[in-house]
PDB file of C-alpha atoms in Angstrom:
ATOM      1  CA  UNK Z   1     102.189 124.625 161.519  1.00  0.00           C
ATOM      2  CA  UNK Z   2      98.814 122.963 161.408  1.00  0.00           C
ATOM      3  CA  UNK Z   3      98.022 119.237 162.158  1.00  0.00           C
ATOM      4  CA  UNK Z   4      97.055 119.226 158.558  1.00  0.00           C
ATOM      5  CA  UNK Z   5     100.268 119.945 157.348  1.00  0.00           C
ATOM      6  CA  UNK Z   6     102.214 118.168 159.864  1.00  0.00           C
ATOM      7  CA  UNK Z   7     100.214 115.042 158.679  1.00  0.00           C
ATOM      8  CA  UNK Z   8     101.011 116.058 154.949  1.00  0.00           C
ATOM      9  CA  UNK Z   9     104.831 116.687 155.837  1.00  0.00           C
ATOM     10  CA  UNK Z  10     104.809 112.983 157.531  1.00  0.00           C
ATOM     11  CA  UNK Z  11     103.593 111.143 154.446  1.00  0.00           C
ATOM     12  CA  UNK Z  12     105.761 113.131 152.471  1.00  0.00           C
ATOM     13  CA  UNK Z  13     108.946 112.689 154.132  1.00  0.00           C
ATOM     14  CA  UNK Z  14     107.727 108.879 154.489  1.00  0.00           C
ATOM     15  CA  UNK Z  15     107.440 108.488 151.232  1.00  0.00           C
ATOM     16  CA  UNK Z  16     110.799 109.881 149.967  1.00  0.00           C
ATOM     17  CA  UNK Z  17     112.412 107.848 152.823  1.00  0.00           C
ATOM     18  CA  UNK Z  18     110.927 104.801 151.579  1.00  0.00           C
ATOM     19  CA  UNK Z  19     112.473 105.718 147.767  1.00  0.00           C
ATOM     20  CA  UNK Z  20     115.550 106.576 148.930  1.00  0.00           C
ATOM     21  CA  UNK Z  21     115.832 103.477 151.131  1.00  0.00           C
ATOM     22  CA  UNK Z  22     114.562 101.535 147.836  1.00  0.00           C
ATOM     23  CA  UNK Z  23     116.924 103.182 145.674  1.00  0.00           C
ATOM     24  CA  UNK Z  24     119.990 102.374 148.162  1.00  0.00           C
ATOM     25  CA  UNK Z  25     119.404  98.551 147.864  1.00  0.00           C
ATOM     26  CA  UNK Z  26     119.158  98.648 144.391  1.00  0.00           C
ATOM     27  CA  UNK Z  27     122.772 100.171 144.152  1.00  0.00           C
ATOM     28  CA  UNK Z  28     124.106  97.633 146.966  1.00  0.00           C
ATOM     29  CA  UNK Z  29     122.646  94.682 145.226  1.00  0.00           C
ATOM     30  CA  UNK Z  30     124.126  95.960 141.705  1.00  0.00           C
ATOM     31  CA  UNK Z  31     127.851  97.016 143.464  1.00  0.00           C
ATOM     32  CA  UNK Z  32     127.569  93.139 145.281  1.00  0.00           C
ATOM     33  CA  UNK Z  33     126.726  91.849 142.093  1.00  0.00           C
ATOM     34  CA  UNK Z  34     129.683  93.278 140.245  1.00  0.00           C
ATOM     35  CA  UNK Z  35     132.118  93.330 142.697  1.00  0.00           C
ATOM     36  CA  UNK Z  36     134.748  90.697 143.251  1.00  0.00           C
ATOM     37  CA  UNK Z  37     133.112  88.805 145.876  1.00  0.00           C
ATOM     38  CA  UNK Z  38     130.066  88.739 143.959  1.00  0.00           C
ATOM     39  CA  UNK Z  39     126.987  88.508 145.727  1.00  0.00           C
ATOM     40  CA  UNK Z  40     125.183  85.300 146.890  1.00  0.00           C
ATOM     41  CA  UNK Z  41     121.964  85.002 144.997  1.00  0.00           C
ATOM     42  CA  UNK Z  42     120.724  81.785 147.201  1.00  0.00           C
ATOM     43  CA  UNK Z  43     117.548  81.021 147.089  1.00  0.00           C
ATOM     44  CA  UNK Z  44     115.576  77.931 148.869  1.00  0.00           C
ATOM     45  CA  UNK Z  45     115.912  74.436 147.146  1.00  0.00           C
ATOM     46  CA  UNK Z  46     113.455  74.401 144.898  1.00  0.00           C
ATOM     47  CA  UNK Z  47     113.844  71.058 143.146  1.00  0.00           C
ATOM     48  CA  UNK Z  48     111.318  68.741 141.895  1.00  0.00           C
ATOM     49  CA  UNK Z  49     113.190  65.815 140.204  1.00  0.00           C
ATOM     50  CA  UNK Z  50     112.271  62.532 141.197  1.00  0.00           C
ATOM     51  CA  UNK Z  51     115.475  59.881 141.275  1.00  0.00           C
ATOM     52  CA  UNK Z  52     114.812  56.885 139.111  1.00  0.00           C
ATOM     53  CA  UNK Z  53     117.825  54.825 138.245  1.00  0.00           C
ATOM     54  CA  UNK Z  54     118.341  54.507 134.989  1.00  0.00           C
ATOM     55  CA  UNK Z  55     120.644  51.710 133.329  1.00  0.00           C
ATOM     56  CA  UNK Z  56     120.999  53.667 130.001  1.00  0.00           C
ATOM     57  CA  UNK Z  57     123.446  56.460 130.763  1.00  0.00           C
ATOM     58  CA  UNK Z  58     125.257  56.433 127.664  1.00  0.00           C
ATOM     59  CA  UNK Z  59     127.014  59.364 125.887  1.00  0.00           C
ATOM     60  CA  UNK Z  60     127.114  60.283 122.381  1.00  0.00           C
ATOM     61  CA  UNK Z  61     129.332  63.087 121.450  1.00  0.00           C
ATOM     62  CA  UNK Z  62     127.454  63.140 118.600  1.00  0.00           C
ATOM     63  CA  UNK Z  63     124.087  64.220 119.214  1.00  0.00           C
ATOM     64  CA  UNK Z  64     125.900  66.834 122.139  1.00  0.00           C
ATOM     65  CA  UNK Z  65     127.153  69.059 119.798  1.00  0.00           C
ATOM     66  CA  UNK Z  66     126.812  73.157 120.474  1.00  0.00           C
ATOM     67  CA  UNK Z  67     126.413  72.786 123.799  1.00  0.00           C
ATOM     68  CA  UNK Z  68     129.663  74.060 125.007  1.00  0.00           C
ATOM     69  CA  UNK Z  69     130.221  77.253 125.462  1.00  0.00           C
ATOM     70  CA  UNK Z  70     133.350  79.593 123.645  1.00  0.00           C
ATOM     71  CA  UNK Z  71     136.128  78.406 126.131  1.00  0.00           C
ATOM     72  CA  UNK Z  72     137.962  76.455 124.733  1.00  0.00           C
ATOM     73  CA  UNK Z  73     140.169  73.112 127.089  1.00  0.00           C
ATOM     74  CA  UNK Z  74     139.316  71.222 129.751  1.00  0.00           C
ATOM     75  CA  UNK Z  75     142.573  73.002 131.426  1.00  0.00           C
ATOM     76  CA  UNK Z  76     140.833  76.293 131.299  1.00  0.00           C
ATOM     77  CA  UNK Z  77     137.209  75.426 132.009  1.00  0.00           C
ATOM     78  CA  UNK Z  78     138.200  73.470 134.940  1.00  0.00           C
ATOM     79  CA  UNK Z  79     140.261  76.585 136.361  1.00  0.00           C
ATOM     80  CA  UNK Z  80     137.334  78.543 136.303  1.00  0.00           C
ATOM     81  CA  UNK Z  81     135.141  76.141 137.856  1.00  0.00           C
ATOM     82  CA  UNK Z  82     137.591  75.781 140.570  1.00  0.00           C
ATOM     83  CA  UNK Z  83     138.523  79.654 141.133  1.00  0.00           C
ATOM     84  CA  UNK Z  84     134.111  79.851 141.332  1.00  0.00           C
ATOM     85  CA  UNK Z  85     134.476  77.308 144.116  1.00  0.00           C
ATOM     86  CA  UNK Z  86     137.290  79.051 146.137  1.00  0.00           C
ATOM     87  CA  UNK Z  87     135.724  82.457 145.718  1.00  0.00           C
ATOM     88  CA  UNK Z  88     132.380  80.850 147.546  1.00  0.00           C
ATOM     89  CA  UNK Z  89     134.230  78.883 150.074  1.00  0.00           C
ATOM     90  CA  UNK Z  90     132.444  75.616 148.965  1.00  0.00           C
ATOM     91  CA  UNK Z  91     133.445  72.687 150.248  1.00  0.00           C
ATOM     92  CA  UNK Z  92     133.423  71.143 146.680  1.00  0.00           C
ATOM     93  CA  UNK Z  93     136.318  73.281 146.115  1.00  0.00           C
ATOM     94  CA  UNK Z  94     139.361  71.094 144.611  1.00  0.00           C
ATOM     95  CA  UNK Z  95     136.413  69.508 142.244  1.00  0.00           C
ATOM     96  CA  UNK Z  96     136.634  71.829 139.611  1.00  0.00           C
ATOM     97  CA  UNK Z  97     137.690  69.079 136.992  1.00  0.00           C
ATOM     98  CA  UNK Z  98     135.022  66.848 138.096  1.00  0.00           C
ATOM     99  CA  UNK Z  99     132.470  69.531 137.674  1.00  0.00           C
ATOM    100  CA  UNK Z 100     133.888  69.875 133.683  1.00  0.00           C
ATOM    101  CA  UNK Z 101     134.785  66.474 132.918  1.00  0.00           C
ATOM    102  CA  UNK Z 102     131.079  65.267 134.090  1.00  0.00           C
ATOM    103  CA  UNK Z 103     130.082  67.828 131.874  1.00  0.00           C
ATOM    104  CA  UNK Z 104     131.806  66.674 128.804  1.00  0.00           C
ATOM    105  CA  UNK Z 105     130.768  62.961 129.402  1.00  0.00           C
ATOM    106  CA  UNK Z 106     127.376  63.831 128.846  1.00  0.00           C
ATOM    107  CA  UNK Z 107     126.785  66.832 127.296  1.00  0.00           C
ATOM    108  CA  UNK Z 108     125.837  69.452 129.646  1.00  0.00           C
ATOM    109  CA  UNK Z 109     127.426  73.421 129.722  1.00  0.00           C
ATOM    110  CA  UNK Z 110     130.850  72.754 131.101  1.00  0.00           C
ATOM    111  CA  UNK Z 111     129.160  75.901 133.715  1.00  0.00           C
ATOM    112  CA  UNK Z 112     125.718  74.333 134.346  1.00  0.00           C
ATOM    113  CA  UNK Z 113     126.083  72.383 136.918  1.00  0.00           C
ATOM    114  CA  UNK Z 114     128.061  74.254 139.287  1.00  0.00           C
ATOM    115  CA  UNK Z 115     125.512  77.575 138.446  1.00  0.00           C
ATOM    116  CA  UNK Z 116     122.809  74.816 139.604  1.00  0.00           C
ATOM    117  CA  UNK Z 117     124.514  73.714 143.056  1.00  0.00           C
ATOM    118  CA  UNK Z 118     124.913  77.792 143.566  1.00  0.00           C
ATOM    119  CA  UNK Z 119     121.467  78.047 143.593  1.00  0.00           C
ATOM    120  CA  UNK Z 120     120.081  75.244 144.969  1.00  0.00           C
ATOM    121  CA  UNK Z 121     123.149  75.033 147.969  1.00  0.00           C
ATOM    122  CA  UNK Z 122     125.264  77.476 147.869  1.00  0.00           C
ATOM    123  CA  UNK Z 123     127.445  75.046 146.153  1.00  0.00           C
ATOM    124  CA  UNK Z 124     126.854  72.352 148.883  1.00  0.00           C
ATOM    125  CA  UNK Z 125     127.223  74.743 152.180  1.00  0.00           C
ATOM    126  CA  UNK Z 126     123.473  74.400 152.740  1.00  0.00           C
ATOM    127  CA  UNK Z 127     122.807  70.804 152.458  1.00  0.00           C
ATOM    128  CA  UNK Z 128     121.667  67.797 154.507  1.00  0.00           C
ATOM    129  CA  UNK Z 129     124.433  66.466 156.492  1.00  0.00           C
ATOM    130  CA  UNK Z 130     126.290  64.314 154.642  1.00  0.00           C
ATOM    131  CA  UNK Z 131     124.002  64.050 151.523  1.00  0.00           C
ATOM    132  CA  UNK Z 132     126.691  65.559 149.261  1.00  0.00           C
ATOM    133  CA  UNK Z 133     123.879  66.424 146.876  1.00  0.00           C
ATOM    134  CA  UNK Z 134     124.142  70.515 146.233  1.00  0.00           C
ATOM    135  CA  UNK Z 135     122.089  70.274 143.327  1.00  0.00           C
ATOM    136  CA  UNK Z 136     118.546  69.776 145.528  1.00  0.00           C
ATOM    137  CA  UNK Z 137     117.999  66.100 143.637  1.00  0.00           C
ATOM    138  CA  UNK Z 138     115.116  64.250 144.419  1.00  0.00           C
ATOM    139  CA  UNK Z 139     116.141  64.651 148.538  1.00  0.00           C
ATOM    140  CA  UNK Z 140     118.504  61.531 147.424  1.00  0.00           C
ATOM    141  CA  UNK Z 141     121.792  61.367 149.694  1.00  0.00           C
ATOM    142  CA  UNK Z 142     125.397  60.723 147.443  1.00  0.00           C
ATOM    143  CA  UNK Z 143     128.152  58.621 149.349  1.00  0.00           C
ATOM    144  CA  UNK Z 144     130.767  61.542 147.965  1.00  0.00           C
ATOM    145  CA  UNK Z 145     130.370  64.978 146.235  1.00  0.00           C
ATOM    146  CA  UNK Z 146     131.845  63.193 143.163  1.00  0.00           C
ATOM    147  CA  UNK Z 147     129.178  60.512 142.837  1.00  0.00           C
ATOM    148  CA  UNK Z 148     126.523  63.331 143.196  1.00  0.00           C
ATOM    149  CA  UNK Z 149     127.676  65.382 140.357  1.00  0.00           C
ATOM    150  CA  UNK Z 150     128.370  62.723 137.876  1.00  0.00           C
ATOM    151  CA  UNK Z 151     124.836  60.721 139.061  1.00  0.00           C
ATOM    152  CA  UNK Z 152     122.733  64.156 138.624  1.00  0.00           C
ATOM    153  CA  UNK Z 153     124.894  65.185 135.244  1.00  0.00           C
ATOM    154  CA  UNK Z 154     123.979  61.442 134.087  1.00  0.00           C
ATOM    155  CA  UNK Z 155     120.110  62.296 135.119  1.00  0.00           C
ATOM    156  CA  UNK Z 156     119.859  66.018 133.434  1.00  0.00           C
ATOM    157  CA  UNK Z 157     121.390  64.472 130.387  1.00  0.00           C
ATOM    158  CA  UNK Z 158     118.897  62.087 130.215  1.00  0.00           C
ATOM    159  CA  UNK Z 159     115.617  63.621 131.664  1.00  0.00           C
ATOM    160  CA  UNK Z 160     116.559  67.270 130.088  1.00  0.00           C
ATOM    161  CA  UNK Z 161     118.705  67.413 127.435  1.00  0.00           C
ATOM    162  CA  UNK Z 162     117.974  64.485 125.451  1.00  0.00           C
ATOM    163  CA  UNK Z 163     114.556  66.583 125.465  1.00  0.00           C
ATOM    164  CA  UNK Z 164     115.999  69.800 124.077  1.00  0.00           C
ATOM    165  CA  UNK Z 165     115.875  71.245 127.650  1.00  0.00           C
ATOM    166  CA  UNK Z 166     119.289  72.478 127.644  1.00  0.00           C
ATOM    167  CA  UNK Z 167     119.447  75.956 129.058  1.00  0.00           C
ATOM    168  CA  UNK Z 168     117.987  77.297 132.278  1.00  0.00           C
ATOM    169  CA  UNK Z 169     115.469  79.009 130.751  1.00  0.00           C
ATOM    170  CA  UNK Z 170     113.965  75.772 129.097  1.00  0.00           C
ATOM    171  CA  UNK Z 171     115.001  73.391 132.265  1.00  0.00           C
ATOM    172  CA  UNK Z 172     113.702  75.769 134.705  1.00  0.00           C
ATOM    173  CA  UNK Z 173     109.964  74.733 135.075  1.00  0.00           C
ATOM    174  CA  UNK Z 174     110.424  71.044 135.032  1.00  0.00           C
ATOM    175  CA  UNK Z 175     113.434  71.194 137.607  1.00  0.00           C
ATOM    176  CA  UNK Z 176     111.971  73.405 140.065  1.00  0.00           C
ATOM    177  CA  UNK Z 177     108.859  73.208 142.518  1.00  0.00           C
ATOM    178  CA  UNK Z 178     106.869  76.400 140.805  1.00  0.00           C
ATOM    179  CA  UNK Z 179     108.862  77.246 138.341  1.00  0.00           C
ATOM    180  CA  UNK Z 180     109.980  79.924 139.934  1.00  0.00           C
ATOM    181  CA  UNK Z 181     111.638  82.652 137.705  1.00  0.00           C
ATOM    182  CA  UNK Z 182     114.227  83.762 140.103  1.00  0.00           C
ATOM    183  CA  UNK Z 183     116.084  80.408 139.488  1.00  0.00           C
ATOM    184  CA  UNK Z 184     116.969  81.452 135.837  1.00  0.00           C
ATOM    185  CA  UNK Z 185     118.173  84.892 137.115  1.00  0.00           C
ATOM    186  CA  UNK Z 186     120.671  82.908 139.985  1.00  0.00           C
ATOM    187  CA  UNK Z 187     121.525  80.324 137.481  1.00  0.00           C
ATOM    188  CA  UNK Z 188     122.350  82.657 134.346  1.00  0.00           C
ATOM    189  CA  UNK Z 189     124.011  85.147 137.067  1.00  0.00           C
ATOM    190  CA  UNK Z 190     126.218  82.320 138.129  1.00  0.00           C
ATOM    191  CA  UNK Z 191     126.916  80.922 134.861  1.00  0.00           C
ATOM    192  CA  UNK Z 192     127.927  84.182 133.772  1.00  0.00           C
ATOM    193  CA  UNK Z 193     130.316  84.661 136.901  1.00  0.00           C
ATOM    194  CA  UNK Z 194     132.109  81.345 136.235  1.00  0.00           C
ATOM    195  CA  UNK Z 195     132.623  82.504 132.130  1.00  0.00           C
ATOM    196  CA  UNK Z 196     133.641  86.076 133.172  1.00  0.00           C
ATOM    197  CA  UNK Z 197     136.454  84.812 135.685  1.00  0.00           C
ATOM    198  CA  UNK Z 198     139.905  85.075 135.291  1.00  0.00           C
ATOM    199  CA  UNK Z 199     142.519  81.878 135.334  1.00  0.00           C
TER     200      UNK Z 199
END
């Protein structure tokens, strides 16, 4: 064999290594994704809200309509919320109801919230210590996990939703550094987890 082909058989074989290598992370990612541990999607904090108190942090149930999803009862949501929790270890886990009855005071997808400290935290496993703030808010440190999901629910209500930014496609480029795209893919994926789980 000739150093011609010898150098042709190289970049051949390198190339086909390089597909199949490509290929085989494609189906790993997909089986992770799908299978019952999921597949942890986290990407750096990317947050860009700025924390201004705010002394109007009223809700209407009004003017919130359609923005629950088909599950119906606190009971339920907040199982699913919770099982999400346990299945990632977080150590919000046990705050399931908090998660969904924050969301019903002011408006939000009973699944938003959560998907968003998934993303930004790893639902609060990646965090500064003892900011309790999963959700990558304005750097601003919580005295409990409690106060920082009902404080940041109170804030998307009022600097998203009352704007008609209500799903992570349309909240995406305000709330993040560069509007990164990916953040709508880890969102959606973990919004779609929590719906898909079983109670």
């Amino acid at each position: 064999m000739g150093k011609r082909a010898i150098f042709i058989f190289s970049i051949v074989f390198i190339w086909i290594a390089t597909a199949l290598i490509f290929l085989l992370s494609c189906l790993f990612v997909y089986s992770s994704l799908n299978s019952p541990g999921g597949f942890n999607l986290l990407l750096a904090s990317s947050s860009r809200n700025v924390f201004v108190p705010s002394t109007n942090l009223e809700y209407n149930p009004l003017k919130a309509g359609g923005l629950l999803t088909s599950i119906k009862g606190g009971d339920s949501k907040a199982a699913l919320v919770e099982k999400f929790l346990r299945r990632h270890n977080s150590p919000m886990t046990g705050l399931g109801e908090e998660f969904v009855d924050s969301a019903d005071r002011y408006g939000l997808d009973w699944r938003l919230l959560p998907a968003i400290a998934f993303q930004e935290s790893n639902l609060g496993k990646n965090t500064p210590k003892d900011s309790h703030n999963p959700f990558g808010w304005a750097s601003v440190y919580f005295g409990s996990w409690e106060e920082g999901i009902n404080v940041v629910a109170a804030k998307i209500k009022e600097d998203y939703i009352n704007h008609g930014l209500i799903t992570p496609e349309s909240i995406f480029t305000k709330y993040t550094s560069m509007g990164d795209p990916d953040w709508i893919f880890s969102v959606r994926s973990a919004m779609e987890e929590i719906a898909n789980l079983e109670y």
